[in-house]
Amino acid sequence: MKKYINFLIIIGFSFIIGLGVLFLNQLFTKKPTTKPVEELPVASPSSNITTSTQSSPKQQPITTILPQPQTTTEETEIIRKIIPVIDKEIIGAKLDYPYLYAYFPQDQTIKKINLEDKTYLELFKDPNIVYVDFSPKFSKAILKFKNDPRYFVLDFNQDRLDALPIFTESYAFVDEDTIIFYRSNQSYLSELGLWRNFESNSLKSLGILNPNFVSLSDKKILIYENVFSQLIAPVFLYDLNQPKNVKILFEPQKYISLFTSDDKNYLVISYWDQKNFGLKTKILDKNLKEIAKFNLGLIKDKCSFKQKLVCALPDDPFFSPIDWYKNKITTKDSIIVFDPATKDLTTIFETNFDLINPNLTSQGLFFINRLSNKLFLVKTENLSL
């Protein structure tokens, strides 16, 4: 009997413990809740479904897809007519067809290239050239080098390099062997000088802040304010036969750009007309008589003048020359041609390029793309001549 009672007691305790464990499990254990995974539709190429995802800034993608530029049929046709000639950067390029003179930074060499038979001659080699300007007949060049503020005269025939006087800020070739220069230390020194046959001599003091020069002849020089000065100033005439005198030739203007034809029979002067609020251009003969006048602005670097005046004309008639020189703006240019014999001004080609050094030859129009410094050609049959 006693064993039976003990057996019941054990079964009772086991039952109570089991209930306690079950109760505690329900009290402290929370069953996880689940939801069915909702699939997002996948957009196929033909699907109209668009999806957006919100995420924190750190989770945003670091790359973006830019829209492809849209090219009109007219622009495509223009591009098709423009042929790359030299697919390398060139500095200081000047064309005397069929010869091209330029510095090639990749090759570290100044070259004379025959564009017809594709041959070339190496004229001078240096890895540190940053500026080149050739003389009228290409026997000399003005150079600047990295980390050196001075200008140097390089004589190709003598293979000789000579520095212009220290503090030289501007210059111009008077003829093939003579250079007029201006030097200033922004203090007590401000003078004109003349370089000839590797010798430099002072001419006179000059009270012009930022002078530029244009040679009218081997004795007569035009002096005018650099466009960066933004001053309203006259154009002066300086005669080397009377080196102590400077005369006013043209009334004060702003944004003046001056250059002559290669034979110096014509002078082009472009400026900002203060009275009529716009850019103007006049063309004068060798006696300084006006033969033509236009309501447009021309930049020396965008022109050449052999038998005819050839210029790249920006599409914006109110463009700022100073902003262009400072690389703050680019232009889309049309090519215009002025014939001094007929006095006709015509547009022969429209481009999407900001171009410099346009030259009209028997093969067509050569020019430099200012943004890439590469040479291009538009063949004669594609020009409106």
Coordinates of C-alpha atoms in Angstrom, one line a residue:
M1 CA 0.0 0.0 0.0
K2 CA 2.8 2.4 0.9
K3 CA 4.5 1.7 -2.4
Y4 CA 1.3 2.5 -4.3
I5 CA 1.0 5.8 -2.5
N6 CA 4.6 6.7 -3.3
F7 CA 4.0 5.9 -7.0
L8 CA 1.0 8.3 -7.1
I9 CA 3.0 11.0 -5.5
I10 CA 5.8 10.7 -8.1
I11 CA 3.3 10.8 -11.0
G12 CA 1.6 13.9 -9.4
F13 CA 4.9 15.8 -9.0
S14 CA 5.8 14.9 -12.6
F15 CA 2.5 16.2 -13.9
I16 CA 2.9 19.5 -11.9
I17 CA 6.5 20.0 -13.2
G18 CA 5.4 19.4 -16.8
L19 CA 2.6 22.0 -16.5
G20 CA 5.1 24.5 -15.0
V21 CA 7.6 24.0 -17.8
L22 CA 4.8 24.5 -20.4
F23 CA 3.6 27.6 -18.7
L24 CA 7.0 29.2 -18.5
N25 CA 7.7 28.4 -22.2
Q26 CA 4.5 30.2 -23.3
L27 CA 5.3 33.1 -21.0
F28 CA 8.9 33.9 -22.1
T29 CA 9.0 32.7 -25.7
K30 CA 7.5 34.8 -28.5
K31 CA 6.9 33.0 -31.8
P32 CA 8.2 34.9 -34.9
T33 CA 5.6 36.3 -37.3
T34 CA 6.2 35.9 -41.0
K35 CA 4.8 37.6 -44.1
P36 CA 4.9 36.3 -47.6
V37 CA 7.8 37.8 -49.7
E38 CA 6.3 40.2 -52.2
E39 CA 8.0 40.0 -55.6
L40 CA 8.6 43.3 -57.5
P41 CA 7.8 43.2 -61.2
V42 CA 10.9 43.2 -63.4
A43 CA 10.7 45.7 -66.3
S44 CA 11.4 44.3 -69.7
P45 CA 12.5 46.5 -72.6
S46 CA 8.9 46.8 -73.7
S47 CA 7.5 47.3 -70.2
N48 CA 6.0 50.6 -69.2
I49 CA 6.6 49.8 -65.5
T50 CA 9.0 52.2 -63.7
T51 CA 10.3 51.6 -60.2
S52 CA 11.9 54.0 -57.6
T53 CA 13.9 53.1 -54.6
Q54 CA 14.5 55.3 -51.6
S55 CA 17.8 55.0 -49.8
S56 CA 20.1 56.9 -47.5
P57 CA 22.7 59.2 -49.1
K58 CA 25.4 56.7 -48.4
Q59 CA 23.6 54.1 -50.4
Q60 CA 23.1 56.3 -53.5
P61 CA 25.1 55.3 -56.6
I62 CA 28.2 57.3 -57.3
T63 CA 27.9 57.1 -61.1
T64 CA 25.3 58.8 -63.2
I65 CA 24.3 58.1 -66.8
L66 CA 24.5 61.3 -68.9
P67 CA 22.2 61.8 -71.8
Q68 CA 23.8 61.3 -75.2
P69 CA 24.2 64.6 -77.1
Q70 CA 21.6 65.0 -79.9
T71 CA 23.1 66.0 -83.2
T72 CA 20.9 67.6 -85.9
T73 CA 21.1 66.5 -89.5
E74 CA 22.7 69.9 -90.4
E75 CA 25.4 69.5 -87.7
T76 CA 26.1 66.0 -88.8
E77 CA 26.6 67.3 -92.4
I78 CA 29.0 70.0 -91.2
I79 CA 31.0 67.5 -89.2
R80 CA 31.2 65.2 -92.2
K81 CA 32.8 67.9 -94.3
I82 CA 35.6 68.7 -91.8
I83 CA 38.6 66.5 -92.2
P84 CA 41.3 66.0 -89.5
V85 CA 44.7 66.7 -90.9
I86 CA 47.0 66.3 -87.9
D87 CA 45.6 64.4 -85.0
K88 CA 48.1 65.8 -82.5
E89 CA 48.2 68.9 -80.4
I90 CA 50.3 71.7 -82.0
I91 CA 51.3 75.0 -80.6
G92 CA 52.0 78.3 -82.4
A93 CA 50.9 76.9 -85.8
K94 CA 51.4 79.1 -88.8
L95 CA 50.6 78.1 -92.4
D96 CA 52.5 79.1 -95.5
Y97 CA 51.0 76.5 -97.8
P98 CA 52.0 73.8 -98.4
Y99 CA 54.2 74.2 -95.3
L100 CA 53.0 74.2 -91.8
Y101 CA 55.3 75.4 -89.0
A102 CA 54.4 74.4 -85.4
Y103 CA 55.7 73.0 -82.1
F104 CA 54.6 69.4 -81.4
P105 CA 54.5 68.9 -77.6
Q106 CA 54.3 65.1 -77.9
D107 CA 57.4 65.0 -79.9
Q108 CA 59.0 68.0 -78.1
T109 CA 60.0 69.4 -81.5
I110 CA 59.4 72.4 -83.7
K111 CA 58.7 71.0 -87.2
K112 CA 58.2 72.3 -90.8
I113 CA 55.7 70.0 -92.4
N114 CA 54.9 69.7 -96.1
L115 CA 51.1 69.0 -96.2
E116 CA 51.2 67.8 -99.8
D117 CA 53.9 65.1 -99.7
K118 CA 53.6 64.5 -95.9
T119 CA 57.3 65.0 -95.2
Y120 CA 58.7 67.1 -92.4
L121 CA 61.9 68.7 -91.2
E122 CA 62.8 69.0 -87.5
L123 CA 63.9 72.6 -86.8
F124 CA 64.5 72.6 -83.0
K125 CA 63.9 70.2 -80.1
D126 CA 63.2 71.1 -76.5
P127 CA 60.8 69.5 -74.0
N128 CA 60.1 72.7 -72.1
I129 CA 58.6 75.0 -74.9
V130 CA 55.3 76.5 -73.9
Y131 CA 55.0 79.3 -76.5
V132 CA 56.0 79.8 -80.1
D133 CA 55.6 82.7 -82.5
F134 CA 57.2 82.6 -86.0
S135 CA 58.7 85.5 -87.9
P136 CA 57.1 86.6 -91.2
K137 CA 59.4 84.5 -93.3
F138 CA 59.9 81.7 -90.7
S139 CA 63.7 82.2 -90.2
K140 CA 63.2 83.0 -86.6
A141 CA 60.8 82.4 -83.7
I142 CA 60.0 83.8 -80.3
L143 CA 59.9 81.1 -77.6
K144 CA 59.0 80.8 -73.9
F145 CA 60.0 77.9 -71.7
K146 CA 58.5 76.4 -68.6
N147 CA 59.4 78.2 -65.3
D148 CA 61.1 81.1 -67.2
P149 CA 59.3 84.4 -67.6
R150 CA 61.7 85.6 -70.4
Y151 CA 61.2 85.7 -74.2
F152 CA 63.9 84.1 -76.4
V153 CA 64.7 84.7 -80.0
L154 CA 65.6 81.5 -81.9
D155 CA 67.4 81.9 -85.2
F156 CA 66.9 78.6 -87.2
N157 CA 69.6 79.5 -89.8
Q158 CA 72.3 80.1 -87.1
D159 CA 70.9 77.6 -84.6
R160 CA 71.3 80.3 -82.0
L161 CA 69.1 81.3 -79.0
D162 CA 69.1 84.8 -77.5
A163 CA 67.1 86.2 -74.6
L164 CA 65.2 89.5 -75.0
P165 CA 66.0 91.9 -72.2
I166 CA 64.5 91.0 -68.8
F167 CA 61.0 92.3 -68.0
T168 CA 60.0 92.2 -71.6
E169 CA 56.2 92.0 -71.7
S170 CA 55.2 92.4 -75.3
Y171 CA 56.9 92.6 -78.8
A172 CA 56.4 92.5 -82.5
F173 CA 58.4 91.6 -85.6
V174 CA 59.2 94.8 -87.5
D175 CA 60.7 92.7 -90.2
E176 CA 62.5 89.4 -90.5
D177 CA 65.5 90.5 -88.5
T178 CA 64.1 93.3 -86.2
I179 CA 61.9 93.1 -83.1
I180 CA 60.4 96.0 -81.2
F181 CA 59.7 95.2 -77.6
Y182 CA 58.3 96.8 -74.4
R183 CA 59.6 96.1 -71.0
S184 CA 58.4 97.1 -67.6
N185 CA 59.0 96.1 -64.0
Q186 CA 55.7 97.8 -62.9
S187 CA 57.8 100.4 -61.1
Y188 CA 60.5 102.7 -62.4
L189 CA 61.0 100.9 -65.8
S190 CA 58.7 101.4 -68.8
E191 CA 60.5 101.6 -72.1
L192 CA 60.5 100.7 -75.8
G193 CA 63.5 98.8 -77.2
L194 CA 64.7 97.3 -80.4
W195 CA 66.4 93.9 -81.0
R196 CA 68.5 93.4 -84.1
N197 CA 71.3 91.0 -84.9
F198 CA 71.4 89.6 -81.4
E199 CA 71.8 93.1 -79.9
S200 CA 69.2 95.0 -77.9
N201 CA 68.9 98.8 -77.5
S202 CA 66.6 101.1 -75.6
L203 CA 64.6 103.6 -77.7
K204 CA 62.4 105.7 -75.3
S205 CA 60.3 105.7 -72.2
L206 CA 56.6 104.8 -72.9
G207 CA 53.6 105.9 -70.8
I208 CA 51.3 103.1 -72.0
L209 CA 50.3 100.5 -69.5
N210 CA 50.0 97.3 -71.7
P211 CA 51.1 98.1 -75.2
N212 CA 50.7 95.9 -78.3
F213 CA 52.4 96.5 -81.6
V214 CA 51.7 96.2 -85.3
S215 CA 54.3 96.9 -87.9
L216 CA 53.0 99.0 -90.8
S217 CA 56.4 99.0 -92.5
D218 CA 60.0 98.5 -91.6
K219 CA 60.0 101.9 -89.9
K220 CA 56.4 102.7 -88.8
I221 CA 54.9 100.9 -85.8
L222 CA 51.3 101.1 -84.4
I223 CA 51.0 101.0 -80.6
Y224 CA 47.7 100.3 -78.8
E225 CA 46.5 99.1 -75.4
N226 CA 46.2 95.3 -74.9
V227 CA 42.6 94.1 -74.7
F228 CA 43.2 92.9 -71.1
S229 CA 43.6 96.5 -69.9
Q230 CA 40.0 97.2 -70.8
L231 CA 41.0 100.9 -71.2
I232 CA 39.5 103.3 -73.7
A233 CA 42.7 104.5 -75.4
P234 CA 43.9 105.8 -78.8
V235 CA 46.1 104.1 -81.4
F236 CA 49.6 105.7 -81.6
L237 CA 52.0 105.9 -84.5
Y238 CA 55.7 105.5 -83.8
D239 CA 58.3 106.2 -86.5
L240 CA 61.7 104.6 -86.0
N241 CA 63.2 107.5 -88.0
Q242 CA 61.9 109.8 -85.2
P243 CA 62.4 107.6 -82.2
K244 CA 61.6 110.3 -79.6
N245 CA 58.1 111.0 -80.9
V246 CA 54.8 109.2 -80.6
K247 CA 51.7 110.5 -82.4
I248 CA 48.0 109.8 -82.0
L249 CA 46.7 108.1 -85.1
F250 CA 43.2 107.0 -84.2
E251 CA 40.7 108.2 -81.6
P252 CA 40.3 106.3 -78.3
Q253 CA 38.4 103.0 -78.4
K254 CA 38.0 99.9 -76.3
Y255 CA 38.8 96.2 -77.1
I256 CA 41.0 97.2 -80.1
S257 CA 42.3 94.4 -82.3
L258 CA 44.8 95.4 -85.0
F259 CA 46.6 93.5 -87.8
T260 CA 47.8 94.0 -91.3
S261 CA 47.7 91.9 -94.5
D262 CA 50.9 89.8 -95.1
D263 CA 52.1 92.3 -97.7
K264 CA 51.2 95.2 -95.3
N265 CA 49.0 96.9 -98.0
Y266 CA 45.9 96.7 -95.8
L267 CA 45.2 97.4 -92.1
V268 CA 42.3 95.9 -90.1
I269 CA 41.1 97.6 -87.0
S270 CA 38.3 96.2 -84.9
Y271 CA 37.0 97.8 -81.7
W272 CA 34.0 98.4 -79.4
D273 CA 32.0 101.4 -80.6
Q274 CA 31.1 103.4 -77.4
K275 CA 28.5 105.6 -79.3
N276 CA 26.6 102.8 -81.0
F277 CA 27.2 100.1 -78.4
G278 CA 28.6 97.4 -80.6
L279 CA 31.7 95.9 -82.2
K280 CA 32.9 97.5 -85.4
T281 CA 35.6 96.8 -88.0
K282 CA 37.3 99.1 -90.5
I283 CA 39.6 98.1 -93.3
L284 CA 42.1 100.7 -94.5
D285 CA 44.6 100.7 -97.4
K286 CA 48.3 101.4 -97.0
N287 CA 47.6 105.2 -97.1
L288 CA 45.3 104.6 -94.1
K289 CA 42.2 105.4 -96.3
E290 CA 39.1 103.6 -95.3
I291 CA 37.8 101.1 -97.9
A292 CA 35.2 99.2 -96.0
K293 CA 33.4 99.2 -92.6
F294 CA 31.3 96.4 -91.0
N295 CA 29.1 96.1 -87.9
L296 CA 31.0 93.1 -86.5
G297 CA 34.0 92.3 -84.4
L298 CA 37.1 90.5 -85.5
I299 CA 39.9 89.0 -83.4
K300 CA 43.4 88.9 -84.8
D301 CA 44.0 85.3 -83.8
K302 CA 40.8 84.2 -85.7
C303 CA 42.0 85.8 -89.0
S304 CA 44.5 85.6 -91.8
F305 CA 45.1 88.1 -94.5
K306 CA 46.9 87.1 -97.7
Q307 CA 45.2 88.1 -100.9
K308 CA 41.9 88.0 -99.1
L309 CA 40.9 88.6 -95.5
V310 CA 39.7 85.3 -94.0
C311 CA 38.2 85.3 -90.5
A312 CA 36.3 83.1 -88.0
L313 CA 33.3 85.2 -86.9
P314 CA 31.6 84.2 -83.6
D315 CA 27.9 83.5 -83.8
D316 CA 27.2 85.9 -80.9
P317 CA 27.6 89.5 -82.2
F318 CA 28.0 90.8 -78.6
F319 CA 30.7 88.3 -77.5
S320 CA 33.4 89.6 -75.2
P321 CA 36.9 89.5 -76.7
I322 CA 38.5 89.6 -73.2
D323 CA 36.4 86.7 -72.0
W324 CA 37.4 84.7 -75.1
Y325 CA 41.1 85.4 -74.4
K326 CA 40.7 84.4 -70.8
N327 CA 39.0 81.1 -71.9
K328 CA 35.8 82.0 -70.1
I329 CA 33.7 81.5 -73.3
T330 CA 33.9 79.4 -76.5
T331 CA 32.4 80.4 -79.8
K332 CA 30.7 78.7 -82.8
D333 CA 32.2 80.4 -85.8
S334 CA 31.3 81.1 -89.4
I335 CA 34.0 81.6 -91.9
I336 CA 33.8 85.0 -93.7
V337 CA 36.0 86.3 -96.6
F338 CA 36.5 89.9 -97.6
D339 CA 38.0 90.6 -101.0
P340 CA 39.7 94.0 -101.1
A341 CA 39.5 94.1 -104.9
T342 CA 35.7 93.8 -105.1
K343 CA 34.9 95.0 -101.5
D344 CA 32.6 91.9 -101.2
L345 CA 32.1 90.2 -97.8
T346 CA 30.8 86.6 -98.0
T347 CA 30.2 83.7 -95.7
I348 CA 31.8 80.5 -97.1
F349 CA 31.2 78.0 -94.3
E350 CA 29.5 77.6 -90.9
T351 CA 31.1 75.4 -88.2
N352 CA 30.4 74.3 -84.6
F353 CA 34.1 75.0 -83.8
D354 CA 35.8 77.7 -81.8
L355 CA 38.6 78.1 -84.3
I356 CA 41.8 80.1 -84.9
N357 CA 44.3 80.6 -87.8
P358 CA 41.9 80.0 -90.7
N359 CA 43.8 79.9 -94.0
L360 CA 42.3 79.6 -97.5
T361 CA 44.4 77.6 -99.9
S362 CA 44.1 75.8 -103.2
Q363 CA 43.1 72.7 -101.3
G364 CA 40.5 74.4 -99.1
L365 CA 40.2 75.9 -95.7
F366 CA 42.7 74.9 -93.0
F367 CA 42.1 75.9 -89.4
I368 CA 43.0 75.0 -85.8
N369 CA 40.4 73.9 -83.4
R370 CA 41.1 76.1 -80.4
L371 CA 39.9 73.5 -77.8
S372 CA 42.1 70.7 -79.1
N373 CA 44.9 72.6 -80.9
K374 CA 44.5 70.2 -83.8
L375 CA 44.6 71.0 -87.6
F376 CA 41.5 70.4 -89.8
L377 CA 40.6 70.9 -93.4
V378 CA 37.4 71.8 -95.3
K379 CA 37.9 71.0 -98.9
T380 CA 37.3 73.6 -101.6
E381 CA 34.2 71.8 -103.0
N382 CA 32.5 72.1 -99.6
L383 CA 33.0 75.9 -99.4
S384 CA 30.7 78.5 -100.8
L385 CA 33.2 80.3 -103.0

